[in-house]
Amino acid sequence: MSIRVGILDQTPIYEGETAVDAFRHTIELAQRAEQLGFHRFWVSEHHDSGHVAGSSPEVLISHLLAHTKRIRLGSGGVMLQHYSPYKVAENFNILAALGPGRVDLGIGRAPGGLPRSTQALQEGIQEAASLQEKIVQVKRYIHNEPLEDQSHPLAGLSASPVSDIPAELYVLGASVDSAGMAAELGLPYVFSLFINSNIEVALQAIRVYREQFDRSQGREPYAALAISLIVAESEEEAEGLASEHMLVKIHLESGKVLTVGSVEQAEEFGRQSNETYRIEILEPSVTRGTKESVGQALLKFQQEFAVEEFIVTTATRDFTKRIRSFELLREILAEQGLSEFALESKEEAAIG
């Protein structure tokens, strides 16, 4: 059994440190991920936050391309609802030209911040297209596909530079609806289990994605599962690291449910939304333990979901513990034959 494994980094700002330190950690983690042989490294988009520094994944990806050599780099994800599809396509076409065959464009549905940042990002927008319509536009621009209606005002427009190996598009979500959208668009899909830990919903989303996937463009479904994971030297250490965090959801009167980083953020979100709201505090969905127990958990995930890839995010308040967790994860994958790491380990042993 073989599965790809990638990393999602949210560029956290640790207590007593600055955004400059956070970006330094992201660069170091990307380089270490490449050394360890992970398949891809994604960075996130958050706004108006004192806890995470990455507000512009395009800029950060550009810098990471210059500081790595092989690993795929991408966004997890760009919050397309705020932006012009044309400009997003231009940005990622430039990235694809700078790093041919190494760039991913993951597109997320969440706002990526509090209501006031959303208001600022969407200032002046009158009638925004739906997210699905925007994804269709980005896809067309990235692949330089002409409009069918040649009388359209934008007919003949291309998003320069046109790349020989365009960025790979991914739809990110945590619901059955997002899975259906990815299937209809014929694009790879990532279900964020660390945001929505409901296994039944996750299983249904992956099933709907595979059953409804549009193969008319000659593509096959590609599903990934994004999980929160901590590997430590002992079960006690892993439990301690996992207990540093909580999962906070805010339920708005309008029916929207959003996941935020703290109770304080939830309260501020509710205040800015001008809606009646309810805050729910849950135990975070973190797969944690030693190499043995986490390895068993990964095998179970793969048996249940049969996805092509795991995207792993690891949140600890100690950066060295994050690095160590990924090193131990690499050992798990190599020893248990869960991924291409197994083959690499055999080759290393033969060389040794």
Coordinates of C-alpha atoms in Angstrom, one line a residue:
M1 CA 0.0 0.0 0.0
S2 CA 1.4 3.4 -1.0
I3 CA 0.2 6.9 -0.3
R4 CA 1.6 10.3 -0.7
V5 CA 2.1 12.5 2.3
G6 CA 2.2 16.3 2.3
I7 CA 2.5 19.0 4.9
L8 CA 0.3 22.0 5.6
D9 CA 2.0 24.8 7.6
Q10 CA 0.0 27.7 9.0
T11 CA 3.0 29.9 9.9
P12 CA 2.1 30.2 13.6
I13 CA 3.6 33.0 15.7
Y14 CA 4.9 31.4 18.9
E15 CA 4.6 33.2 22.2
G16 CA 7.4 35.8 22.6
E17 CA 8.2 35.7 18.9
T18 CA 7.3 37.9 15.9
A19 CA 6.0 37.3 12.4
V20 CA 9.6 37.4 11.2
D21 CA 10.4 34.4 13.4
A22 CA 7.3 32.7 12.1
F23 CA 8.4 33.0 8.5
R24 CA 11.9 31.8 9.4
H25 CA 10.3 28.7 11.0
T26 CA 8.2 28.1 7.8
I27 CA 11.3 28.3 5.6
E28 CA 13.2 25.9 7.9
L29 CA 10.3 23.5 8.0
A30 CA 9.9 23.5 4.2
Q31 CA 13.6 22.7 3.8
R32 CA 13.4 19.9 6.3
A33 CA 10.3 18.5 4.7
E34 CA 12.2 18.4 1.4
Q35 CA 15.1 16.6 3.1
L36 CA 12.8 14.1 4.6
G37 CA 11.1 13.4 1.3
F38 CA 7.6 14.7 1.8
H39 CA 5.6 15.1 -1.4
R40 CA 4.4 18.7 -1.0
F41 CA 4.4 21.6 1.4
W42 CA 1.4 24.0 1.5
V43 CA 1.0 27.3 3.3
S44 CA -2.3 28.9 4.5
E45 CA -4.0 32.2 4.2
H46 CA -5.2 34.0 7.3
H47 CA -6.0 37.7 7.8
D48 CA -6.1 40.2 10.7
S49 CA -4.5 37.7 13.1
G50 CA -1.9 38.0 15.8
H51 CA -1.5 34.2 15.9
V52 CA -0.6 33.2 12.3
A53 CA 1.5 35.3 9.9
G54 CA 0.7 34.0 6.4
S55 CA -1.7 36.4 4.9
S56 CA -0.4 36.0 1.3
P57 CA 0.4 32.5 0.3
E58 CA 1.5 33.6 -3.3
V59 CA 4.2 35.7 -1.9
L60 CA 5.4 33.1 0.6
I61 CA 5.4 30.3 -2.1
S62 CA 7.6 32.5 -4.3
H63 CA 10.1 32.8 -1.4
L64 CA 10.0 29.1 -0.6
L65 CA 10.6 28.2 -4.3
A66 CA 13.9 30.1 -4.0
H67 CA 14.8 28.2 -0.9
T68 CA 14.0 24.7 -1.9
K69 CA 14.8 22.5 -4.9
R70 CA 12.3 19.7 -5.5
I71 CA 9.3 19.6 -3.1
R72 CA 6.0 20.8 -4.5
L73 CA 4.8 24.1 -3.0
G74 CA 1.3 25.5 -2.8
S75 CA -1.6 27.2 -1.1
G76 CA -3.8 25.5 1.5
G77 CA -5.6 27.5 0.4
V78 CA -6.2 30.8 -1.5
M79 CA -9.6 32.2 -0.3
L80 CA -10.8 32.9 -3.9
Q81 CA -14.1 34.4 -2.8
H82 CA -12.2 37.7 -2.0
Y83 CA -10.3 38.0 -5.3
S84 CA -10.3 38.3 -9.0
P85 CA -9.9 34.9 -10.7
Y86 CA -7.8 36.6 -13.4
K87 CA -5.3 38.1 -10.9
V88 CA -5.1 34.8 -8.9
A89 CA -4.3 33.0 -12.2
E90 CA -1.6 35.5 -13.1
N91 CA 0.0 35.1 -9.7
F92 CA 0.1 31.3 -10.0
N93 CA 1.2 31.4 -13.6
I94 CA 4.2 33.4 -12.5
L95 CA 4.9 30.9 -9.7
A96 CA 4.5 28.0 -12.2
A97 CA 7.1 29.7 -14.5
L98 CA 9.5 30.1 -11.6
G99 CA 9.0 26.5 -10.4
P100 CA 7.9 24.4 -13.3
G101 CA 6.1 21.3 -12.1
R102 CA 6.3 22.3 -8.5
V103 CA 3.3 24.6 -7.9
D104 CA -0.2 23.8 -6.5
L105 CA -3.2 26.1 -6.2
G106 CA -5.4 24.9 -3.4
I107 CA -8.7 26.9 -3.2
G108 CA -10.5 27.3 0.1
R109 CA -14.1 28.2 0.9
A110 CA -13.5 29.8 4.3
P111 CA -13.1 33.6 4.7
G112 CA -9.7 33.2 6.3
G113 CA -10.4 35.9 8.9
L114 CA -12.9 38.0 10.9
P115 CA -15.7 39.9 9.3
R116 CA -13.8 43.2 9.1
S117 CA -11.0 41.6 7.1
T118 CA -13.5 40.1 4.7
Q119 CA -15.1 43.5 4.4
A120 CA -11.7 45.1 3.6
L121 CA -10.8 42.4 1.1
Q122 CA -14.1 42.7 -0.7
E123 CA -14.4 46.4 -0.6
G124 CA -15.9 47.8 -3.8
I125 CA -17.2 44.4 -5.0
Q126 CA -20.8 44.7 -6.0
E127 CA -22.0 41.4 -7.4
A128 CA -19.5 38.7 -6.8
A129 CA -19.7 35.5 -8.7
S130 CA -20.1 32.2 -6.8
L131 CA -17.0 30.4 -5.7
Q132 CA -17.7 27.6 -8.2
E133 CA -17.9 30.2 -11.0
K134 CA -14.7 31.7 -9.9
I135 CA -12.9 28.3 -9.8
V136 CA -14.1 27.7 -13.4
Q137 CA -12.6 31.0 -14.4
V138 CA -9.3 30.4 -12.7
K139 CA -9.1 26.9 -14.3
R140 CA -9.7 28.5 -17.7
Y141 CA -7.1 31.2 -17.3
I142 CA -4.5 28.8 -15.9
H143 CA -4.9 26.4 -18.8
N144 CA -5.3 29.2 -21.3
E145 CA -8.6 27.9 -22.5
P146 CA -10.5 30.2 -24.9
L147 CA -14.1 31.3 -24.1
E148 CA -16.7 29.6 -26.1
D149 CA -18.5 32.9 -26.6
Q150 CA -16.2 34.8 -28.9
S151 CA -18.5 37.9 -28.6
H152 CA -17.8 38.1 -24.8
P153 CA -15.9 41.3 -23.8
L154 CA -13.0 39.1 -22.4
A155 CA -12.7 36.8 -25.4
G156 CA -9.0 36.4 -26.3
L157 CA -7.8 37.4 -22.9
S158 CA -4.9 35.4 -21.4
A159 CA -3.4 35.4 -18.0
S160 CA 0.3 36.1 -18.6
P161 CA 2.6 34.4 -18.5
V162 CA 1.1 31.3 -20.0
S163 CA 2.9 28.3 -18.4
D164 CA 3.9 25.1 -20.1
I165 CA 3.3 23.3 -16.8
P166 CA 0.4 25.2 -15.1
A167 CA -0.3 25.0 -11.4
E168 CA -2.3 22.0 -10.2
L169 CA -5.7 23.0 -8.9
Y170 CA -7.2 21.5 -5.7
V171 CA -10.6 22.2 -4.1
L172 CA -10.4 22.3 -0.3
G173 CA -13.4 21.7 1.9
A174 CA -14.9 20.1 5.0
S175 CA -18.4 19.2 3.8
V176 CA -20.3 17.1 1.3
D177 CA -21.2 20.2 -0.7
S178 CA -17.5 21.0 -1.3
A179 CA -16.9 17.4 -2.4
G180 CA -19.8 17.7 -4.9
M181 CA -18.3 20.9 -6.3
A182 CA -14.9 19.3 -6.7
A183 CA -16.5 16.3 -8.4
E184 CA -18.5 18.5 -10.8
L185 CA -15.4 20.5 -11.7
G186 CA -13.4 17.3 -12.2
L187 CA -10.6 18.6 -9.8
P188 CA -8.6 17.0 -7.0
Y189 CA -10.3 17.3 -3.6
V190 CA -9.0 17.6 0.0
F191 CA -11.3 17.0 2.9
S192 CA -10.1 18.8 6.1
L193 CA -10.7 16.3 8.8
F194 CA -8.9 18.6 11.3
I195 CA -11.6 21.2 10.8
N196 CA -14.6 18.9 10.6
S197 CA -13.8 15.8 12.6
N198 CA -17.2 14.1 11.8
I199 CA -16.0 10.8 10.3
E200 CA -19.4 10.0 8.8
V201 CA -19.5 13.3 7.0
A202 CA -15.9 12.8 5.8
L203 CA -16.7 9.3 4.5
Q204 CA -19.8 10.6 2.7
A205 CA -17.9 13.5 1.2
I206 CA -15.2 11.2 -0.2
R207 CA -17.8 8.8 -1.5
V208 CA -19.9 11.6 -3.2
Y209 CA -16.7 12.9 -4.7
R210 CA -15.7 9.6 -6.3
E211 CA -19.3 8.7 -7.4
Q212 CA -20.0 12.1 -9.0
F213 CA -16.6 12.9 -10.4
D214 CA -16.7 14.2 -14.0
R215 CA -14.4 12.1 -16.1
S216 CA -15.3 13.8 -19.3
Q217 CA -12.0 15.7 -19.3
G218 CA -10.0 12.5 -19.1
R219 CA -9.1 12.8 -15.4
E220 CA -9.6 10.4 -12.5
P221 CA -10.6 11.4 -9.0
Y222 CA -7.8 12.3 -6.6
A223 CA -8.8 12.5 -3.0
A224 CA -6.7 13.6 0.0
L225 CA -7.4 13.7 3.7
A226 CA -6.1 16.6 5.8
I227 CA -5.4 15.6 9.3
S228 CA -3.9 17.1 12.5
L229 CA -1.2 14.8 13.8
I230 CA 1.5 14.8 16.5
V231 CA 4.1 12.0 16.9
A232 CA 6.2 12.0 20.0
E233 CA 8.7 9.8 21.9
S234 CA 6.0 8.7 24.4
E235 CA 2.2 8.6 24.6
E236 CA 2.4 11.0 27.6
E237 CA 4.4 13.6 25.7
A238 CA 2.0 13.3 22.7
E239 CA -1.0 13.9 25.0
G240 CA 0.7 16.9 26.5
L241 CA 1.4 18.4 23.2
A242 CA -2.1 17.8 21.9
S243 CA -3.7 19.3 25.0
E244 CA -2.1 22.7 24.2
H245 CA -4.9 23.4 21.8
M246 CA -8.6 23.4 21.5
L247 CA -11.1 23.4 18.7
V248 CA -13.4 26.4 18.8
K249 CA -16.5 26.8 16.6
I250 CA -18.8 29.8 16.3
H251 CA -22.4 29.2 15.3
L252 CA -24.0 32.3 13.8
E253 CA -27.7 33.0 13.7
S254 CA -27.6 33.0 9.9
G255 CA -26.7 29.3 10.0
K256 CA -23.0 29.7 9.3
V257 CA -20.5 27.6 11.3
L258 CA -16.9 28.6 11.4
T259 CA -13.8 27.2 13.1
V260 CA -11.4 29.7 14.8
G261 CA -8.3 29.5 16.8
S262 CA -9.4 30.7 20.2
V263 CA -12.5 31.7 22.3
E264 CA -11.3 35.3 22.1
Q265 CA -11.3 35.1 18.3
A266 CA -14.8 33.5 18.3
E267 CA -16.1 36.3 20.6
E268 CA -14.5 39.0 18.3
F269 CA -16.0 37.2 15.2
G270 CA -19.4 37.3 16.8
R271 CA -19.1 40.9 17.7
Q272 CA -18.0 42.0 14.2
S273 CA -20.7 39.9 12.5
N274 CA -23.5 41.8 14.4
E275 CA -25.3 38.4 14.7
T276 CA -26.5 36.4 17.6
Y277 CA -24.0 33.6 18.0
R278 CA -23.1 30.6 20.1
I279 CA -19.5 29.3 20.9
E280 CA -18.8 25.6 21.0
I281 CA -15.5 24.3 22.5
L282 CA -14.5 20.8 21.5
E283 CA -11.5 18.6 22.0
P284 CA -9.3 19.0 18.9
S285 CA -9.3 16.2 16.4
V286 CA -5.6 15.3 16.7
T287 CA -4.1 11.9 15.9
R288 CA -1.4 11.7 18.5
G289 CA 0.9 9.1 20.0
T290 CA 4.1 7.2 19.5
K291 CA 5.3 5.9 16.2
E292 CA 3.5 2.6 16.8
S293 CA 0.1 4.1 17.7
V294 CA 0.1 6.8 15.1
G295 CA 1.2 4.2 12.5
Q296 CA -1.8 2.1 13.4
A297 CA -4.1 5.1 13.2
L298 CA -2.8 6.0 9.7
L299 CA -3.4 2.5 8.5
K300 CA -6.9 2.7 9.8
F301 CA -7.5 6.0 8.0
Q302 CA -6.2 4.5 4.8
Q303 CA -8.4 1.4 5.2
E304 CA -11.5 3.6 5.9
F305 CA -11.0 6.3 3.3
A306 CA -8.7 4.8 0.6
V307 CA -7.5 8.3 -0.3
E308 CA -4.5 9.0 -2.5
E309 CA -2.8 11.3 -0.1
F310 CA -2.6 12.6 3.5
I311 CA -2.0 16.3 4.1
V312 CA -0.6 16.6 7.7
T313 CA -0.7 19.7 9.9
T314 CA 1.1 19.6 13.2
A315 CA 0.5 22.3 15.8
T316 CA 2.7 22.5 18.9
R317 CA 3.9 25.5 20.9
D318 CA 7.5 24.3 20.5
F319 CA 9.0 24.5 17.0
T320 CA 11.6 21.8 17.7
K321 CA 8.7 19.4 18.7
R322 CA 7.0 20.1 15.4
I323 CA 10.2 19.2 13.5
R324 CA 10.7 16.1 15.6
S325 CA 7.1 15.0 14.9
F326 CA 7.6 15.1 11.2
E327 CA 10.9 13.2 11.5
L328 CA 9.1 10.5 13.5
L329 CA 6.3 10.5 10.9
R330 CA 8.8 9.9 8.2
E331 CA 10.2 6.9 10.1
I332 CA 6.6 5.5 10.5
L333 CA 5.9 5.8 6.8
A334 CA 9.2 4.2 5.8
E335 CA 9.0 1.3 8.4
Q336 CA 5.4 0.4 7.8
G337 CA 5.5 0.7 4.0
L338 CA 2.7 3.3 3.9
S339 CA 4.3 5.5 1.2
E340 CA 7.2 6.0 -1.2
F341 CA 9.4 6.4 1.9
A342 CA 9.4 2.6 2.1
L343 CA 11.2 2.3 -1.2
E344 CA 13.6 5.1 -0.4
S345 CA 14.5 3.4 2.9
K346 CA 15.3 0.1 1.0
E347 CA 17.5 2.1 -1.4
E348 CA 19.3 3.8 1.4
A349 CA 19.9 0.5 3.1
A350 CA 21.3 -1.0 -0.1
I351 CA 23.6 1.9 -0.5
G352 CA 24.7 1.7 3.1

